Amino acid sequence: MPMDRRPEFFKGAQLKVGIIGCGYVGLPLALRFAEAGHKVTGFDTDPAKVSQLNAGRSYIEHIPQAKIQQYVISRHFSATTDFAKLKEIDAILICVPTPLDERREPDLSYVKQTAESILPNLQKGHLVVLESTTYPGTTEELVLPILESNGMRCPIAAGSASDNIPCDFFLAFSPEREDPGNKQYGLAQIPKVVGGVNPPSGRAAQALYAQVVSRVVPVSSTRAAEMAKLLENIFRCVNIALVNELKLLSLRMGIDIWEVIDAAATKPFGFMPFYPGPGLGGHCIPVDPFYLSWKAREYDFATRFIELAGEINTSMPYHVVEAVATALNKQKKSLNGSKLLVLGVAYKKDVDDLRESPTLKIMQLLQGRGAHVEYNDPYFAQLHRMRHYNYEGMKSVPLSPQTLGAYDGVIIATDHSVYDYNSIVDSSKLVVDTRNATRRVVRNRDRIVLC
Ligand SMILES: NC(=O)c1ccc[n+]([C@@H]2O[C@H](COP(=O)([O-])OP(=O)(O)OC[C@H]3O[C@@H](n4cnc5c(N)ncnc54)[C@H](O)[C@@H]3O)[C@@H](O)[C@H]2O)c1
């Protein structure tokens, strides 16, 4: 291992790349580096995932098994729980979770634990990059002090005067922009923002990523890179809240908000469509903005847009439940005692991810009001106990005209592409559609309630 590695080393032909955290973000990244010809090791604390990967099996729906097998067989990819192997690696990329804790405050325990497991294995010339979404300052204030605690140095510096500042190791932040299930933009096509703790660290990380993505976007610091990711997600969160609020108003005014959005989206500049739904879901949009709100408090600053957007988006599952109750009421039925089928528990269409899914909340609220709730989701044959919900033993109900007709109401919570919406409407007594999934349905529209 070269002890005098310079940033240019990471332009090298074949590098040893270590990815810590082989989940939705880490695994595609690992496979992309393997595809580019590097030797990749996936590090994960979950032994079940590690053994599945080494056996060439995928545990994420949109990541093909064949791809993992290909790189395991060609010895470009393997996985381990043994963090001592980090010593042999050139570049270490951290892709561990950054959730909120019970008090909805940043839980950086995974990042901290990862930095602590790198520390005894840190070598001179190592490049370490944090990819997990987090508040500005995490790389410099949390990761750097841990990595420097054995005496090696990576000084915080900016500007051309520090272009060649001596570093024992390199440290950078580069946010992941993975959009699971997005067929148009894969990892290689998405530009990567990179900020170093100092200029050599920035150059090292840029050299590394330039080998696997179409464009690297350098920024002046890790804090700018951390903030860029939060801006992207807050932009989505606030705009989704805006259309959700306008949907509520439009419903009251008898205007079809989806028609309005499609019309507005014909403007060739200055407008970007966002669509309303039953609430926010996924690992990012409902969580990340609150990382910034939390940090802002340190600066005596209230992030009002984030709080307001959070309030509106959190109220959407309650709105759906009210819409179901009103629709049943019109048919002289009550929510209490009704038999309901919810379509789609995943947080968005065509993915096998139910983290923070609003459907989970909707089902809980419906049950709380006395409804008998069942679900169908082609991506989840059964549900289990989760941190906030207990759906232990619940199984996906197979769809058929007979089963659909047996429910008082069917709620489209997630608009998976495999659903045949014509047949769903034809067979159901009532369809409450939270996604405008039935927009092309012509027959029996009187059974559909958009909400
Ligand atoms: N999922 C997305 O679409 C997405 C997109 C952009 C950014 N992000 C961000 O990327 C980060 C990772 O998210 P994810 O969706 O991949 O999470 P994930 O839960 O799918 O994967 C995380 C992996 O890390 C492993 N892990 C946990 N603690 C570990 C430790 N101490 N050492 C090694 N491995 C450990 C887990 O076993 C798991 O396999 C988060 O910060 C998230 O906000 C996610």
Coordinates of N, CA, C and O in Angstrom, one line a residue, residues 2 98-99 171 178 185 204-205 210-211 226 262 264 305 370 388 411 414 421 423 438:
P2 N 0.7 2.2 -1.0 CA 1.5 3.3 -1.0 C 1.2 4.3 0.1 O 0.1 4.7 0.3
T98 N -29.2 7.4 8.4 CA -29.2 8.6 9.2 C -30.7 8.9 9.5 O -31.3 9.8 8.9
P99 N -31.3 8.2 10.4 CA -32.7 8.4 10.7 C -32.9 9.5 11.7 O -32.0 10.1 12.2
L171 N -10.5 13.4 3.6 CA -11.8 13.2 4.0 C -12.8 14.2 3.2 O -12.5 15.4 3.1
E178 N -29.4 8.8 -5.2 CA -30.1 7.6 -5.7 C -31.6 7.8 -5.6 O -32.1 8.3 -4.6
Y185 N -32.7 7.7 -14.7 CA -31.5 8.2 -14.2 C -30.9 7.1 -13.2 O -31.3 7.0 -12.1
A204 N -9.0 14.4 -4.3 CA -9.0 13.0 -4.2 C -10.4 12.4 -4.5 O -10.5 11.4 -5.2
A205 N -11.4 13.0 -3.8 CA -12.7 12.4 -4.0 C -13.2 12.7 -5.4 O -13.9 11.8 -6.0
A210 N -15.0 10.6 -10.5 CA -15.0 10.8 -12.0 C -14.9 9.5 -12.8 O -15.3 9.5 -13.9
Q211 N -14.5 8.4 -12.1 CA -14.4 7.2 -12.8 C -15.8 6.4 -12.9 O -15.9 5.5 -13.6
E226 N -23.0 19.1 2.0 CA -24.1 18.6 2.9 C -25.3 19.4 2.7 O -26.4 18.9 2.7
D262 N -51.3 19.5 -14.7 CA -50.9 19.2 -16.1 C -51.0 20.4 -17.0 O -50.1 20.6 -17.9
A264 N -50.6 23.6 -16.0 CA -49.5 24.5 -15.6 C -48.2 24.0 -16.1 O -47.3 24.8 -16.4
F305 N -40.4 27.3 6.7 CA -40.9 26.5 5.5 C -40.9 25.0 5.8 O -41.8 24.3 5.5
G370 N -62.4 1.8 13.7 CA -63.2 0.6 13.7 C -63.4 -0.1 12.4 O -64.2 -1.0 12.2
H388 N -43.2 1.8 14.7 CA -44.4 2.5 15.1 C -45.7 1.7 14.8 O -46.8 2.2 15.2
I411 N -59.0 1.5 -1.4 CA -58.3 2.8 -1.3 C -57.0 2.6 -2.1 O -56.2 1.7 -1.8
T414 N -51.0 3.5 -3.2 CA -49.8 3.6 -4.0 C -50.1 3.1 -5.4 O -50.8 2.0 -5.6
Y421 N -56.4 -0.7 -13.4 CA -57.3 0.2 -12.7 C -58.7 0.1 -13.3 O -59.7 0.3 -12.6
S423 N -60.2 -2.7 -14.3 CA -60.8 -3.8 -13.7 C -61.1 -3.6 -12.2 O -62.1 -4.0 -11.6
T438 N -56.6 6.5 -11.4 CA -57.8 6.1 -12.2 C -58.1 7.1 -13.3 O -59.2 7.1 -13.9

